[in-house]
Coordinates of C-alpha atoms in Angstrom, one line a residue:
M1198 CA -0.2 56.8 85.0
P1199 CA -1.0 58.7 81.7
R1200 CA -2.9 56.6 79.3
N1201 CA 0.0 56.9 76.7
P1202 CA 3.4 56.1 79.0
W1203 CA 5.3 57.2 76.0
F1204 CA 6.4 60.9 76.0
E1205 CA 7.7 63.3 73.3
T1206 CA 10.1 65.5 75.2
V1207 CA 12.3 65.3 78.3
A1208 CA 10.2 68.4 79.4
E1209 CA 7.2 66.1 79.3
A1210 CA 9.1 63.4 81.4
Q1211 CA 9.9 66.2 84.1
R1212 CA 6.3 67.2 84.2
R1213 CA 5.1 63.7 84.7
A1214 CA 7.8 63.1 87.3
R1215 CA 6.7 66.1 89.3
K1216 CA 3.0 64.9 89.1
R1217 CA 4.2 61.2 90.2
L1218 CA 6.7 62.0 93.0
P1219 CA 6.4 63.0 96.5
R1220 CA 7.3 66.5 96.8
P1221 CA 10.5 66.0 98.9
V1222 CA 11.8 63.4 96.4
Y1223 CA 11.0 65.8 93.4
G1224 CA 12.5 68.6 95.2
A1225 CA 15.8 66.5 95.6
L1226 CA 15.8 66.1 91.7
V1227 CA 15.8 69.8 90.9
A1228 CA 17.8 70.9 94.0
G1229 CA 20.4 73.5 93.1
S1230 CA 22.6 75.6 95.6
E1231 CA 21.8 78.9 97.0
R1232 CA 19.4 81.0 94.5
G1233 CA 19.7 78.4 91.7
R1234 CA 21.3 80.6 89.2
T1235 CA 23.7 78.1 87.9
I1236 CA 21.0 75.3 87.5
D1237 CA 19.0 77.9 85.5
A1238 CA 22.1 79.0 83.5
N1239 CA 23.0 75.4 82.5
P1240 CA 20.2 74.7 79.9
A1241 CA 19.4 78.6 79.2
A1242 CA 22.8 78.8 77.7
F1243 CA 22.2 75.9 75.0
A1244 CA 19.1 78.2 73.9
E1245 CA 21.5 81.2 73.2
L1246 CA 23.3 78.9 70.6
G1247 CA 21.7 78.9 67.2
F1248 CA 22.2 76.4 64.2
A1249 CA 23.2 77.2 60.6
P1250 CA 21.5 74.3 58.6
R1251 CA 22.2 73.5 55.0
V1252 CA 19.4 73.2 52.4
V1253 CA 20.9 70.6 50.0
G1254 CA 23.6 67.9 50.4
H1255 CA 21.8 65.9 53.2
H1256 CA 23.1 62.3 53.9
A1257 CA 20.5 59.6 54.0
G1258 CA 22.1 57.7 56.7
R1259 CA 24.0 59.3 59.6
D1260 CA 26.4 57.7 62.1
L1261 CA 25.8 58.6 65.7
T1262 CA 28.3 56.1 67.3
T1263 CA 31.4 56.9 69.0
T1264 CA 33.8 55.7 71.8
V1265 CA 34.3 57.1 75.2
L1266 CA 37.6 55.9 76.9
G1267 CA 37.8 53.3 74.3
V1268 CA 34.4 51.9 75.2
P1269 CA 31.9 51.8 71.9
T1270 CA 28.7 53.5 72.5
A1271 CA 25.7 53.8 70.1
L1272 CA 25.1 57.4 71.0
P1273 CA 27.5 60.1 72.3
V1274 CA 25.3 60.3 75.7
L1275 CA 26.6 58.6 78.8
I1276 CA 24.3 58.3 81.9
S1277 CA 25.9 60.4 84.6
P1278 CA 26.4 58.8 88.0
T1279 CA 23.7 60.1 90.3
G1280 CA 23.2 59.3 94.1
V1281 CA 20.3 57.4 95.8
Q1282 CA 17.7 56.7 92.9
A1283 CA 14.6 56.4 95.2
V1284 CA 12.3 57.5 92.3
H1285 CA 11.7 53.9 91.3
P1286 CA 12.2 50.7 93.2
D1287 CA 14.4 49.3 90.6
G1288 CA 16.5 52.3 90.5
E1289 CA 19.9 52.0 88.9
V1290 CA 19.2 48.3 87.7
A1291 CA 16.2 49.7 85.7
V1292 CA 18.6 52.6 84.3
A1293 CA 21.2 50.1 83.6
R1294 CA 18.9 47.8 81.6
A1295 CA 17.7 50.9 79.8
A1296 CA 21.2 51.9 78.7
A1297 CA 22.1 48.3 77.7
S1298 CA 19.0 48.3 75.4
R1299 CA 20.1 51.5 73.8
G1300 CA 23.8 50.6 73.7
V1301 CA 25.0 53.6 75.8
I1302 CA 27.7 53.6 78.7
M1303 CA 26.3 54.0 82.2
G1304 CA 28.0 55.8 85.1
L1305 CA 27.2 54.5 88.7
S1306 CA 27.6 56.6 91.8
S1307 CA 29.4 55.5 94.9
F1308 CA 26.1 56.8 96.6
A1309 CA 24.0 54.5 94.4
S1310 CA 21.2 52.4 96.0
K1311 CA 22.1 49.2 94.2
P1312 CA 25.5 47.5 94.6
V1313 CA 27.8 47.6 91.7
E1314 CA 27.7 44.0 91.1
E1315 CA 24.0 43.9 90.3
V1316 CA 24.2 47.0 88.2
A1317 CA 27.1 45.7 86.1
G1318 CA 25.2 42.5 85.6
A1319 CA 22.5 44.5 83.8
Q1320 CA 25.1 46.6 81.9
P1321 CA 28.6 45.5 81.4
D1322 CA 29.6 49.0 79.9
L1323 CA 29.6 50.4 83.3
F1324 CA 32.1 53.4 84.6
F1325 CA 32.1 53.5 88.5
Q1326 CA 32.3 56.8 90.1
L1327 CA 34.3 57.6 93.2
Y1328 CA 34.5 60.5 95.7
W1329 CA 37.7 61.4 97.4
S1330 CA 36.2 60.1 100.8
G1331 CA 37.8 58.1 103.7
T1332 CA 41.3 56.8 103.7
R1333 CA 43.6 55.7 100.8
E1334 CA 43.1 52.2 101.8
T1335 CA 39.3 52.6 101.9
M1336 CA 39.3 54.1 98.4
T1337 CA 41.6 51.3 97.2
Q1338 CA 38.9 48.8 98.5
R1339 CA 36.3 50.5 96.8
M1340 CA 38.2 50.6 93.4
D1341 CA 39.2 46.9 93.7
R1342 CA 35.6 45.8 94.2
A1343 CA 34.6 47.9 91.1
R1344 CA 37.0 46.4 89.0
A1345 CA 36.1 43.0 90.2
A1346 CA 32.6 43.7 89.1
G1347 CA 33.7 44.7 85.8
A1348 CA 33.9 48.5 85.7
K1349 CA 35.5 49.7 82.5
A1350 CA 36.8 53.1 83.7
L1351 CA 36.7 55.2 86.6
I1352 CA 34.9 58.5 87.2
V1353 CA 36.5 60.8 89.9
T1354 CA 34.1 63.5 91.1
L1355 CA 35.9 66.6 92.7
D1356 CA 33.3 69.3 92.0
W1357 CA 31.1 68.8 95.1
S1358 CA 31.8 71.4 97.6
F1359 CA 29.9 72.2 100.8
S1360 CA 27.7 74.7 99.4
H1361 CA 24.3 73.5 100.4
G1362 CA 22.2 76.4 101.5
R1363 CA 19.2 76.9 99.0
D1364 CA 16.7 79.9 99.0
W1365 CA 13.7 77.9 98.8
G1366 CA 14.7 75.2 101.3
S1367 CA 16.6 72.1 101.1
P1368 CA 14.8 68.7 100.2
A1369 CA 14.1 66.7 103.5
V1370 CA 15.9 63.4 103.2
P1371 CA 15.3 60.8 106.0
E1372 CA 18.2 59.0 107.6
K1373 CA 16.1 55.8 107.8
L1374 CA 12.8 54.8 107.1
D1375 CA 11.2 53.7 110.6
L1376 CA 7.6 54.2 111.5
R1377 CA 8.1 57.6 113.0
T1378 CA 9.8 58.7 109.9
M1379 CA 7.1 57.2 107.6
L1380 CA 4.3 59.0 109.5
R1381 CA 6.1 62.3 109.3
F1382 CA 6.3 62.0 105.4
A1383 CA 2.8 60.5 105.1
P1384 CA 1.2 64.1 104.1
A1385 CA 3.8 64.2 101.4
V1386 CA 3.6 60.6 100.1
L1387 CA 0.0 59.9 100.4
P1388 CA -1.0 62.3 97.8
R1389 CA 1.3 60.5 95.2
P1390 CA -0.3 57.1 95.5
G1391 CA 1.5 55.9 92.1
W1392 CA 4.9 56.2 93.5
L1393 CA 3.8 54.5 96.8
W1394 CA 1.9 51.7 94.9
R1395 CA 5.3 50.9 92.9
Y1396 CA 7.0 50.2 96.2
A1397 CA 4.2 48.5 97.8
R1398 CA 4.1 46.3 94.7
S1399 CA 7.8 45.6 94.8
G1400 CA 7.6 44.5 98.4
R1401 CA 10.5 47.0 99.7
L1402 CA 10.8 50.3 100.9
P1403 CA 13.0 53.0 99.4
E1404 CA 16.5 52.2 100.1
L1405 CA 18.6 54.8 101.7
T1406 CA 21.7 52.9 102.4
V1407 CA 24.8 53.2 100.1
P1408 CA 25.8 49.5 99.4
N1409 CA 29.1 50.6 97.3
L1410 CA 30.5 52.1 100.4
R1411 CA 30.0 49.0 102.5
A1412 CA 33.4 48.1 104.3
P1413 CA 34.3 44.3 104.1
G1414 CA 32.3 42.5 106.8
A1415 CA 30.2 45.4 107.7
E1416 CA 26.7 46.6 106.8
A1417 CA 26.2 49.2 104.0
P1418 CA 26.3 52.7 105.6
G1419 CA 23.3 55.2 105.5
F1420 CA 23.6 58.3 103.3
F1421 CA 24.3 60.6 106.0
A1422 CA 27.0 58.5 107.4
A1423 CA 28.5 58.4 103.9
Y1424 CA 28.0 62.0 103.6
G1425 CA 29.8 62.7 106.9
E1426 CA 32.9 60.4 105.9
W1427 CA 33.2 62.7 102.8
M1428 CA 33.1 66.1 104.7
Q1429 CA 35.4 64.9 107.3
T1430 CA 38.0 63.7 104.6
T1431 CA 40.8 66.1 103.7
P1432 CA 40.3 67.5 100.3
P1433 CA 42.6 66.1 97.7
T1434 CA 45.8 67.5 96.1
W1435 CA 46.8 66.8 92.4
E1436 CA 49.2 64.3 93.9
D1437 CA 46.3 62.5 95.1
V1438 CA 44.7 62.5 91.7
K1439 CA 47.8 61.2 90.1
W1440 CA 47.8 58.5 92.9
L1441 CA 43.9 57.6 92.2
G1442 CA 45.0 57.1 88.4
E1443 CA 48.0 54.9 89.2
E1444 CA 46.1 52.7 91.9
W1445 CA 43.0 52.4 89.4
G1446 CA 45.4 51.3 86.8
G1447 CA 42.8 52.2 83.8
P1448 CA 40.9 54.9 82.2
L1449 CA 40.0 57.6 84.5
L1450 CA 37.6 60.6 83.9
L1451 CA 38.0 63.7 86.2
K1452 CA 34.7 65.3 86.6
G1453 CA 34.0 68.8 87.8
V1454 CA 36.5 70.9 85.6
T1455 CA 35.7 74.3 84.9
R1456 CA 39.0 76.3 84.5
V1457 CA 41.5 76.0 81.8
D1458 CA 44.4 75.9 84.4
D1459 CA 42.8 72.9 85.9
A1460 CA 42.2 71.2 83.0
K1461 CA 46.0 71.4 82.2
R1462 CA 47.0 70.3 85.6
A1463 CA 44.5 67.3 85.2
V1464 CA 46.5 66.4 82.0
D1465 CA 49.6 66.6 84.0
A1466 CA 48.1 64.3 86.9
G1467 CA 47.6 61.6 84.4
V1468 CA 43.8 61.6 83.7
T1469 CA 42.4 60.0 80.6
A1470 CA 39.3 62.4 80.1
L1471 CA 37.7 65.1 81.8
S1472 CA 34.1 66.4 82.2
V1473 CA 33.4 70.1 82.1
S1474 CA 30.7 70.1 85.0
N1475 CA 29.3 72.3 87.7
H1476 CA 27.8 69.3 89.5
G1477 CA 24.5 70.4 87.8
G1478 CA 24.4 73.4 89.7
N1479 CA 24.8 71.9 92.9
N1480 CA 28.4 73.2 93.6
L1481 CA 29.1 77.1 93.8
D1482 CA 26.1 79.0 92.7
T1483 CA 26.8 81.6 89.9
T1484 CA 29.4 79.1 88.3
P1485 CA 28.8 79.8 84.6
A1486 CA 27.1 77.3 82.3
T1487 CA 29.3 74.6 81.2
I1488 CA 28.5 75.0 77.6
R1489 CA 30.1 78.5 77.9
I1490 CA 33.2 77.1 79.3
L1491 CA 33.6 74.0 77.2
P1492 CA 35.3 75.7 74.2
S1493 CA 38.3 77.0 76.0
I1494 CA 39.0 73.9 77.8
A1495 CA 38.5 71.7 74.5
E1496 CA 41.0 74.0 72.7
A1497 CA 43.4 73.9 75.8
V1498 CA 43.6 70.3 76.2
G1499 CA 41.3 68.3 73.6
D1500 CA 44.1 67.0 71.6
E1501 CA 45.5 65.3 74.7
V1502 CA 42.4 63.9 76.6
E1503 CA 38.8 63.3 75.7
V1504 CA 36.6 66.2 76.9
L1505 CA 33.1 65.5 78.1
L1506 CA 30.4 67.7 79.3
D1507 CA 27.5 67.5 81.7
G1508 CA 25.0 70.1 82.7
G1509 CA 21.5 71.2 81.1
V1510 CA 21.4 68.8 78.5
R1511 CA 17.6 68.2 77.6
R1512 CA 17.5 67.7 73.8
G1513 CA 19.4 66.0 71.1
G1514 CA 20.2 69.5 69.8
D1515 CA 21.9 70.3 72.8
V1516 CA 24.0 67.1 72.4
A1517 CA 25.0 68.5 68.9
K1518 CA 25.9 71.8 70.1
A1519 CA 28.2 70.3 72.8
L1520 CA 29.9 68.0 70.2
A1521 CA 30.1 71.0 67.9
L1522 CA 32.2 72.8 70.5
G1523 CA 34.5 70.3 71.3
A1524 CA 33.0 67.8 73.4
R1525 CA 33.4 63.9 72.7
A1526 CA 30.1 63.3 74.4
V1527 CA 27.7 64.4 77.3
L1528 CA 26.3 63.1 80.4
I1529 CA 22.9 63.3 81.4
G1530 CA 21.7 63.2 85.1
R1531 CA 18.2 65.0 85.8
A1532 CA 16.8 63.8 82.4
C1533 CA 17.3 60.2 83.1
L1534 CA 16.0 60.4 86.7
W1535 CA 12.9 62.2 85.1
G1536 CA 12.4 59.4 82.7
L1537 CA 12.9 56.7 85.5
A1538 CA 10.3 58.5 87.5
A1539 CA 7.9 58.5 85.0
N1540 CA 8.0 55.3 83.4
G1541 CA 10.8 53.1 85.1
Q1542 CA 13.1 51.4 82.7
A1543 CA 11.0 52.2 79.5
G1544 CA 11.0 55.9 80.5
V1545 CA 14.8 56.0 80.6
E1546 CA 14.7 54.3 77.1
N1547 CA 12.4 57.1 76.0
V1548 CA 14.7 59.7 77.0
L1549 CA 17.5 58.2 75.1
D1550 CA 15.4 57.7 72.2
I1551 CA 14.2 61.5 72.3
L1552 CA 18.0 62.6 72.6
R1553 CA 18.9 60.2 69.7
G1554 CA 16.2 61.5 67.5
G1555 CA 17.0 65.2 68.1
L1556 CA 20.8 64.6 67.4
D1557 CA 20.0 62.7 64.3
S1558 CA 17.9 65.5 63.2
A1559 CA 20.7 68.1 63.9
V1560 CA 23.3 66.0 62.0
L1561 CA 21.0 65.6 59.0
G1562 CA 20.0 69.3 59.1
L1563 CA 23.6 70.6 59.4
G1564 CA 24.7 68.4 56.2
H1565 CA 26.8 65.9 58.1
S1566 CA 27.0 62.1 57.8
S1567 CA 28.6 61.6 61.3
V1568 CA 28.5 63.2 64.6
H1569 CA 32.5 63.5 64.2
E1570 CA 31.9 66.1 61.5
L1571 CA 30.1 68.6 63.8
G1572 CA 32.1 71.9 64.4
P1573 CA 31.7 75.5 65.3
E1574 CA 30.8 76.4 62.0
D1575 CA 27.5 74.5 62.5
L1576 CA 26.5 77.1 65.1
V1577 CA 25.6 80.7 65.6
I1578 CA 27.7 81.8 68.5
P1579 CA 26.8 85.2 70.2
P1580 CA 29.6 87.5 70.8
G1581 CA 30.8 87.0 74.2
F1582 CA 29.3 83.6 74.8
P1583 CA 32.5 81.4 75.2
L1584 CA 34.3 82.0 78.5
A1585 CA 38.0 81.0 79.5
L1586 CA 38.1 80.7 83.3
G1587 CA 41.6 80.4 84.8
G1588 CA 43.3 80.9 81.5
G1589 CA 43.0 84.0 79.2
G1590 CA 39.3 85.1 79.8
L1591 CA 37.3 87.0 82.3
P1592 CA 35.3 84.8 84.7
V1593 CA 32.0 86.3 83.8
A1594 CA 28.8 85.3 85.8
P1595 CA 26.1 83.3 83.7
S1596 CA 23.0 85.2 82.4
A1597 CA 20.8 85.8 85.5
A1598 CA 17.5 84.4 85.7
P1599 CA 14.5 86.9 85.9
A1600 CA 14.4 88.7 89.3
D1601 CA 10.9 87.2 90.4
V1602 CA 12.4 83.7 89.8
E1603 CA 13.1 82.1 93.2
S1604 CA 13.2 78.6 92.5
P1605 CA 15.2 76.7 90.0
V1606 CA 13.8 75.6 86.5
A1607 CA 15.7 72.3 85.9

């Protein structure tokens, strides 16, 4: 561990995570589909936007609070639901504690390594994420369990297609940890003694089951069994989305929207909010960066539902840019996991503090007293930057990475 566990940037958290984690584990965090154009484009697009700061009239105090789906949050940043968090023995529970300590909302994945009851005990402001997987009866049981645990909203993720090929190779994920598997992975694990020591000290091995998909009276399925269930489930229709909302009976956020026409259909289906998302580059490669798509969707449906964004947020300035273009809040996935890998709960808190500091600086420099005052006039937007897919604009591909870049820069 570095002598100073605190880090100044999300980029430094990523560097520490890369040094600490076994190569297959780190590879799973930065994996994107195919050549990784979209995973590169997400953060790169934020850098194309500039700020238009004011020189006089700054406010001594700034309000960074907001609400998402009626739940107050100290920061317009939510923890995005991400699967099996084997980067740290405490996994999602450590993330939940960090979220609670910083007053932000946490999204918990169906594929999490910790049960929803345990995570909700650490952070009551919890949104539970559900895939369209299994039968309607099975999904109802999962929603009932999340509701009983205290989940305040449902996140439905529909932007994960079977697009898995990667030019640099997919990360190896074992189905179970037996002696044979541990011997096979030993060359990758032994050079990272810090990660191994954390698990040895905790008295348990990395958890590869998904307890939130456990059927009543059965054992928790393994990751691949759960993944197989999803693959074999007939894809949902808009009527299915409407049914989910009615069955849940509370706030519902649809994750994975990139097209204006889909956003309008989502409103018709009764969703409460939607997230402009390309699954962090793990869906169809060459899908444009989400920040480029956000303005058209916010303009089309922002007065009817709450619009959020995820994909490529690495700085507080990125949060400010997303809010200026119409997002109510953003979700962070990889940034949170890098913090978790770097320093457990404190590392996630560190990441949230970095985003808070950067957002506060942006609000200050732009001459505002609240995040709700941010708008397009605060930005320098290059010609042709916004895209409107499925509704009046040309679906232009995102800016390409340099030709010699073969692996994603997360």
